[in-house]
Coordinates of C-alpha atoms in Angstrom, one line a residue:
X19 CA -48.4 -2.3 -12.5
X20 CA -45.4 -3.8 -11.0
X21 CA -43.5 -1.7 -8.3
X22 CA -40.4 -0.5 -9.8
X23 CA -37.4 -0.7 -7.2
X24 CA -33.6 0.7 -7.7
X25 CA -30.6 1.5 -5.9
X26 CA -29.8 4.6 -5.0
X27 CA -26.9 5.8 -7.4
X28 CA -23.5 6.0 -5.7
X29 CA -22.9 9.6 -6.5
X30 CA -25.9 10.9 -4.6
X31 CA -25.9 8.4 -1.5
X32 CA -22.5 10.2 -1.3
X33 CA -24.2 13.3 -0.8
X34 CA -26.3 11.5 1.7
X35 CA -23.8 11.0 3.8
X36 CA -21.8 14.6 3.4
X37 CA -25.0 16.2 4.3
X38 CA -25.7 14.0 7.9
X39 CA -22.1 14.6 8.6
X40 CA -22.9 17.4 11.3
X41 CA -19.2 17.5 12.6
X42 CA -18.6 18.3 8.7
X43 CA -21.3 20.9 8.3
X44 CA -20.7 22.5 11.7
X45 CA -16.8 23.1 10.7
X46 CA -17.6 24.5 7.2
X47 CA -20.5 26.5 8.8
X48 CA -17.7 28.2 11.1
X49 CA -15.1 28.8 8.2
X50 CA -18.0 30.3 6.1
X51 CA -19.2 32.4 9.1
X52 CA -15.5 34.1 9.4
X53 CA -15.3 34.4 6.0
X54 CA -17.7 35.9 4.1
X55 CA -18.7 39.5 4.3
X56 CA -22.4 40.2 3.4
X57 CA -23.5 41.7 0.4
X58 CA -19.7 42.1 -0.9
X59 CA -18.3 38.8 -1.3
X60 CA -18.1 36.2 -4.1
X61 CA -17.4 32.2 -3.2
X62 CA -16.8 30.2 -5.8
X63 CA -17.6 26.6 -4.8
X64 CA -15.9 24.1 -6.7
X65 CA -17.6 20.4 -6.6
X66 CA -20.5 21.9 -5.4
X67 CA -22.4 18.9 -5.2
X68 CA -26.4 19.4 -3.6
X69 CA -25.0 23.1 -3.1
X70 CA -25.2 23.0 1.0
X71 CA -21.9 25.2 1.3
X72 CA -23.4 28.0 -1.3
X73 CA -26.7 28.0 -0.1
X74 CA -25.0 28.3 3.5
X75 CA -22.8 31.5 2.6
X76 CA -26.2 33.0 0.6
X77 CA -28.8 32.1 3.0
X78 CA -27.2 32.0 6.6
X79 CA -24.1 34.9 5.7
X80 CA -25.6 37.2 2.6
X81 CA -22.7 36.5 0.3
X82 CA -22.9 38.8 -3.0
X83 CA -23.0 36.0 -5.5
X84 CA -22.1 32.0 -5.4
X85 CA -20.7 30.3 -8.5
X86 CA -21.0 26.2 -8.0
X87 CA -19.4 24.3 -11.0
X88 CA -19.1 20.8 -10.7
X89 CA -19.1 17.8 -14.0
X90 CA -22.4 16.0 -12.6
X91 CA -24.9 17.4 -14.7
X92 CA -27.6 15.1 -12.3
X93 CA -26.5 16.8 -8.9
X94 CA -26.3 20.3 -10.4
X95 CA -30.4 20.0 -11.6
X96 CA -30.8 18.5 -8.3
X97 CA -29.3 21.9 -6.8
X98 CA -30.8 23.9 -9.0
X99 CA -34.3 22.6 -7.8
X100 CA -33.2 23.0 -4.4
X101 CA -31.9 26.7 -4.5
X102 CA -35.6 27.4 -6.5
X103 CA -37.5 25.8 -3.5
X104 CA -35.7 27.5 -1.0
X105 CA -35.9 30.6 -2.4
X106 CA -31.9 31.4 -2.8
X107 CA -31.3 33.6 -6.3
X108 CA -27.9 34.9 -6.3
X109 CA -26.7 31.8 -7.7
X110 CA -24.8 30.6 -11.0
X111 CA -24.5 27.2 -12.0
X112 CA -21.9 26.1 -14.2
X113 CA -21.1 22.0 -15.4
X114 CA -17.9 20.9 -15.8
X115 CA -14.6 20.4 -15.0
X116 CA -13.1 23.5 -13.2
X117 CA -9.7 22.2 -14.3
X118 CA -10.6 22.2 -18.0
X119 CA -12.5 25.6 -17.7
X120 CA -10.7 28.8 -18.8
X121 CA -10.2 31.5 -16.5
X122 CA -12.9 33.7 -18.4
X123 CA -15.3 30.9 -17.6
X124 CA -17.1 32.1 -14.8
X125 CA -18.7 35.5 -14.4
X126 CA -16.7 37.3 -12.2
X127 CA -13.4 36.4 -10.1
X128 CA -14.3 35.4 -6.2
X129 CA -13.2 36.7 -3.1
X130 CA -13.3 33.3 -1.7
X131 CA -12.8 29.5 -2.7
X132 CA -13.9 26.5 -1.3
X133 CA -13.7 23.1 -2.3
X134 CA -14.6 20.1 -0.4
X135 CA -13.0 17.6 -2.3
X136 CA -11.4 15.5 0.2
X137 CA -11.2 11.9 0.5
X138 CA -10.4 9.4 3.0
X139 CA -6.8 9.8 1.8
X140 CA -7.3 13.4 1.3
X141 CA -5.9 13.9 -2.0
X142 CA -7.8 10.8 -3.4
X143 CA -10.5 13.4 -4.5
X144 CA -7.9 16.2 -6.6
X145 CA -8.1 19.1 -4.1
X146 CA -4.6 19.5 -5.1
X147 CA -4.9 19.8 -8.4
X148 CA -8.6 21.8 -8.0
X149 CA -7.4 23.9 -6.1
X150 CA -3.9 24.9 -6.8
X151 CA -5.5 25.4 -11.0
X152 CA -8.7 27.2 -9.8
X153 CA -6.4 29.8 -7.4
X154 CA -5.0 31.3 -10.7
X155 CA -8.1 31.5 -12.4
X156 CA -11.2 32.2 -10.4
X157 CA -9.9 33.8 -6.8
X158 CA -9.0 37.4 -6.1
X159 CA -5.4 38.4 -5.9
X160 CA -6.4 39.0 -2.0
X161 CA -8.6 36.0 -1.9
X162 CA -9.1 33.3 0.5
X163 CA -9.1 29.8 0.4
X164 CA -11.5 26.9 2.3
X165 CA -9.3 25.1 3.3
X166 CA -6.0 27.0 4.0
X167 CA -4.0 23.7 4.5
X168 CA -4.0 20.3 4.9
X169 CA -1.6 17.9 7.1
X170 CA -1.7 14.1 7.1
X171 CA -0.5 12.1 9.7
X172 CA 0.3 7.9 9.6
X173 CA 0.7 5.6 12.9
X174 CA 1.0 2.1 13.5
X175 CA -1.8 -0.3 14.1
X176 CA -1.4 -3.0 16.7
X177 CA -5.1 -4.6 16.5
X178 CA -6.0 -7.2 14.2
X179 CA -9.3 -6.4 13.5
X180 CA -8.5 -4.7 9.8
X181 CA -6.1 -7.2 8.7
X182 CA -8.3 -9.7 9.6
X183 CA -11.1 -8.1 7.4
X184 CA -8.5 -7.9 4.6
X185 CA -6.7 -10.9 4.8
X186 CA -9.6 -12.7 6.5
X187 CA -11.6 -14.4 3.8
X188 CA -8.8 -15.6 1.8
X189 CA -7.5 -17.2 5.0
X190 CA -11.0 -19.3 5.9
X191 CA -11.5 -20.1 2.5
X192 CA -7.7 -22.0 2.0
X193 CA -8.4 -23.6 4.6
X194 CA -12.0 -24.8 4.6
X195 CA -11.3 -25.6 1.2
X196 CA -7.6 -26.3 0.8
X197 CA -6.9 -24.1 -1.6
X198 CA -3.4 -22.1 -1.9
X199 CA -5.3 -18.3 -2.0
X200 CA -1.6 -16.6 -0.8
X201 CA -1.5 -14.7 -4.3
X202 CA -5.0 -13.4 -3.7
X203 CA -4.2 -12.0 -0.1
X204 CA -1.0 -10.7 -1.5
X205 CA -3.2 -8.2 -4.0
X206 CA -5.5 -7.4 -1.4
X207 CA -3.0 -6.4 0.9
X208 CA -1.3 -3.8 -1.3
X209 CA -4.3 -1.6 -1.9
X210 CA -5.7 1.0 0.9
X211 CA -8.6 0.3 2.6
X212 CA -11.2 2.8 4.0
X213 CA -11.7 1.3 7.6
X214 CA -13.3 3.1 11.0
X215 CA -10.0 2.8 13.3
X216 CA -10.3 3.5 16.5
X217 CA -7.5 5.3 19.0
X218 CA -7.2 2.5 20.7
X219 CA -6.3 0.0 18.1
X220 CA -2.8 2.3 18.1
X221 CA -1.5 0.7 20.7
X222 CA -0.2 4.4 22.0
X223 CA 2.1 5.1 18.9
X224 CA 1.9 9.0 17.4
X225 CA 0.5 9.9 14.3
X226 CA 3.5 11.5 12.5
X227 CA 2.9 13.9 9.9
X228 CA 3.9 12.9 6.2
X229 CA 2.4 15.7 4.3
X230 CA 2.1 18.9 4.5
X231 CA 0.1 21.4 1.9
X232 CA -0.5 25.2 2.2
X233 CA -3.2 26.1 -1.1
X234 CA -1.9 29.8 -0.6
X235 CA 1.6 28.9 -1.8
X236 CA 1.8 29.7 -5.7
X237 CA 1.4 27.0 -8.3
X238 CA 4.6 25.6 -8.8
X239 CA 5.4 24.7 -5.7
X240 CA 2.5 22.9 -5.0
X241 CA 3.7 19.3 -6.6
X242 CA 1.0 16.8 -8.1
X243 CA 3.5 14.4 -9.6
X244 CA 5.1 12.2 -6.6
X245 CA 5.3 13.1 -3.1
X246 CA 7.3 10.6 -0.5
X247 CA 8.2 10.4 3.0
X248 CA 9.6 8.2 5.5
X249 CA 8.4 7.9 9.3
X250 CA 9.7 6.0 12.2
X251 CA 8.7 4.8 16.0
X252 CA 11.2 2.9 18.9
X253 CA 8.6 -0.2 19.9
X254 CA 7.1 0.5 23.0
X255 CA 7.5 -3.1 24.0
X256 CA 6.3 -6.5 22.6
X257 CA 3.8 -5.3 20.0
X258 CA 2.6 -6.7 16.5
X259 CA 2.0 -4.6 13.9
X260 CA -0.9 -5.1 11.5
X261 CA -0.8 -2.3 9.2
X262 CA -1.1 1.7 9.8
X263 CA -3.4 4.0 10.0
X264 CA -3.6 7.4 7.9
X265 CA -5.7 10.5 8.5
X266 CA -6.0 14.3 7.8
X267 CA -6.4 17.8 9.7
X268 CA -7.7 20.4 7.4
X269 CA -7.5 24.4 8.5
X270 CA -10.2 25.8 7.0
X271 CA -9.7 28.9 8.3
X272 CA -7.4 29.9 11.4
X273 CA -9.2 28.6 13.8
X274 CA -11.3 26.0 12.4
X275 CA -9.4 22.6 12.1
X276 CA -12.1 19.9 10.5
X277 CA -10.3 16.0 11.1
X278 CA -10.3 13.1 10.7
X279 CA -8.2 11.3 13.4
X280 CA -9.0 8.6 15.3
X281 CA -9.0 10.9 18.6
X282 CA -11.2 13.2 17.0
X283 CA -15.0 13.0 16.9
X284 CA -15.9 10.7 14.1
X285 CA -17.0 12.2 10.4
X286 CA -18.1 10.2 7.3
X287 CA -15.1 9.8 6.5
X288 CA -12.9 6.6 8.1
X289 CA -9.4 6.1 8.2
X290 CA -7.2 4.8 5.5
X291 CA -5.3 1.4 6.6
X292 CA -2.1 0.6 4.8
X293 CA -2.3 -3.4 5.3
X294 CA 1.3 -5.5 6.0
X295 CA 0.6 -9.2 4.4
X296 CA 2.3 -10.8 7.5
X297 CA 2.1 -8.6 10.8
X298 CA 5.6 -7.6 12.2
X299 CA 6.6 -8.8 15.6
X300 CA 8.4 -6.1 17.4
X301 CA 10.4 -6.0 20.8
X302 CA 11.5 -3.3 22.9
X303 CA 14.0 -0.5 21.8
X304 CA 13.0 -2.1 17.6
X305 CA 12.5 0.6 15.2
X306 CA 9.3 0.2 12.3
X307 CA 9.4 2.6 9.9
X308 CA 7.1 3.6 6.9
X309 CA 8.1 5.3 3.7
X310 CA 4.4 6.3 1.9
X311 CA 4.8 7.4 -1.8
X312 CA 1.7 9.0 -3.3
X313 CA 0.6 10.2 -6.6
X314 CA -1.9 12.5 -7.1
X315 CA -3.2 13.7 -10.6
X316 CA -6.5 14.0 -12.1
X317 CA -5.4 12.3 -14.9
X318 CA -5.2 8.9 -12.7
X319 CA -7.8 6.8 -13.0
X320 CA -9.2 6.6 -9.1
X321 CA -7.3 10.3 -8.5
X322 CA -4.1 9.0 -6.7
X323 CA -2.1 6.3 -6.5
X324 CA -0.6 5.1 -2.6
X325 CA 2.6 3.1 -2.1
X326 CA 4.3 1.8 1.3
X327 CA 7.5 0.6 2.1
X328 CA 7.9 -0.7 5.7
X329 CA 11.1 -1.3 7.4
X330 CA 12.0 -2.9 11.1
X331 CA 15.4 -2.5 12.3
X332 CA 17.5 -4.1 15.7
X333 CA 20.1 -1.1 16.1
X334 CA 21.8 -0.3 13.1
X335 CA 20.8 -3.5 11.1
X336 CA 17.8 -3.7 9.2
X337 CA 16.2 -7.0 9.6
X338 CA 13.1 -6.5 7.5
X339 CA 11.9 -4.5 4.3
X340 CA 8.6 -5.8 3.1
X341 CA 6.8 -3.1 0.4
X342 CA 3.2 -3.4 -0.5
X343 CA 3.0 -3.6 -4.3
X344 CA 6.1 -6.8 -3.7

């Protein structure tokens, strides 16, 4: 018989690379360890993928009971198989959608909730949503929440490298070929890119933070529909800016901050680079700002939607305002 070969699925390479994250697993670990109290508490684990973060609070901590509920029927067997083999019983399973799930659809309420649905722009995954819906119907009035908060931050990028990787191939191609691509850069440069950035390719600017979420805060104040803010930095000197650079700090618990920033040690997770079409030429004393807008709602297709306005100023008069869906 012919060998039969195939790809592994995209869903569970994903879970390849949460699980060899050690940075990851080490700062979960830690928020699990403070957390749960053995034999008395619940966790209800939303997006519960392989079921690592359960298995963690039943195995390593003696956690009462763990609920995991997550909409991939595949990965839940998968979990299912693995709690059997390794011996972990106090486990429910539960596919679906936590957000279309009543409040009476779980067994009992938890004393703690995590989700790990974060992205490389953090709210690319719904944690926002998730979370802020699942608070009100699965968690103790006294509960707590994995992660408290999460802060993002966005600097300027002075290497070329990523704009070169976006912009790149459309550039060779017009002119090995002399084609006109500039419409096809254009698109490519108003989408987000996951890239590894390093701390050096900031040229020495500060990641300024442009969002700002505490899960404990009730429901209504936790806004899905459009969040925007504007950021700025005085040029340092003669720079070019290529883009910028976005990452996340999560609190998981006080105490335990899991990140993704380019001076941090490195997860699976890259940064997100906002691309500029043309690079900005800067000179001493010039101001560049940024103005992100996101969107985040489950009922987007791709979970959120990312818009950047970008501004350079000489004193009081703005001499450029490029935006990247223009």
């Amino acid at each position: 018989d012919a060998t039969k070969m195939s790809w592994i699925s995209k869903p569970f390479e994903l879970h390849r690379r949460l699980i060899g994250d050690r940075v990851r697993n080490n700062a979960f670990h830690k928020a699990l360890h403070k957390t749960i109290k053995p034999k008395e508490s619940v966790l209800v684990d939303i997006g519960s993928g392989t079921g690592f973060l359960s298995f963690v609070a039943s195995k390593n901590f003696k956690a009462k009971k763990c609920i995991l509920i997550d909409s991939d029927g595949d990965i839940l067997t998968t979990s299912k198989q693995l709690s059997v083999k390794n011996k972990i019983k106090n486990l429910e399973f539960i596919e679906g959608n936590s957000w279309e799930m009543e409040g009476g659809g779980i067994s009992e309420k938890g004393d703690v909730l995590i989700s790990e649905t974060l992205g490389t722009f953090a709210l690319e995954e719904n944690i926002l949503e998730t979370l802020r819906d699942a608070k009100g119907k699965f968690l103790k009035e006294e509960g707590v929440i994995i992660p408290n908060s999460i802060t993002q931050f966005v600097a300027p990028i002075t290497s070329s490298k990523h704009h070169d990787f976006v912009l790149g191939p459309w550039d060779s191609v017009s002119k090995e070929f002399q084609f006109d691509l500039t419409d096809c850069g254009k698109i490519s440069a108003s989408n987000m890119f996951a890239r590894p950035i390093e701390k050096e390719e900031l040229g020495g600017y500060e990641g300024l933070a442009f969002d700002f979420i505490d899960f404990y805060k009730p429901a209504n104040q936790l806004k899905s529909i459009r969040k925007s803010k504007k950021m700025k930095w005085t040029a340092k000197g003669d720079d070019k800016v290529f883009g910028f650079c976005v990452w996340w700090e999560a609190v998981l618990t006080p105490g335990v901050v899991l990140s993704t920033s380019p001076h941090s040690e490195r997860t699976h997770w890259d940064q997100a680079f906002l691309p500029l079409f043309k690079p900005i030429q800067l000179e001493a004393n010039d101001e560049i700002g940024i103005e992100i807008i996101s969107n985040s709602d489950v009922e987007l297709e791709g979970g959120c939607l990312v818009d950047w306005k970008v501004t350079q100023r000489k004193g009081d008069k703005v001499v450029l305002c490029v935006q990247n869906a223009e």
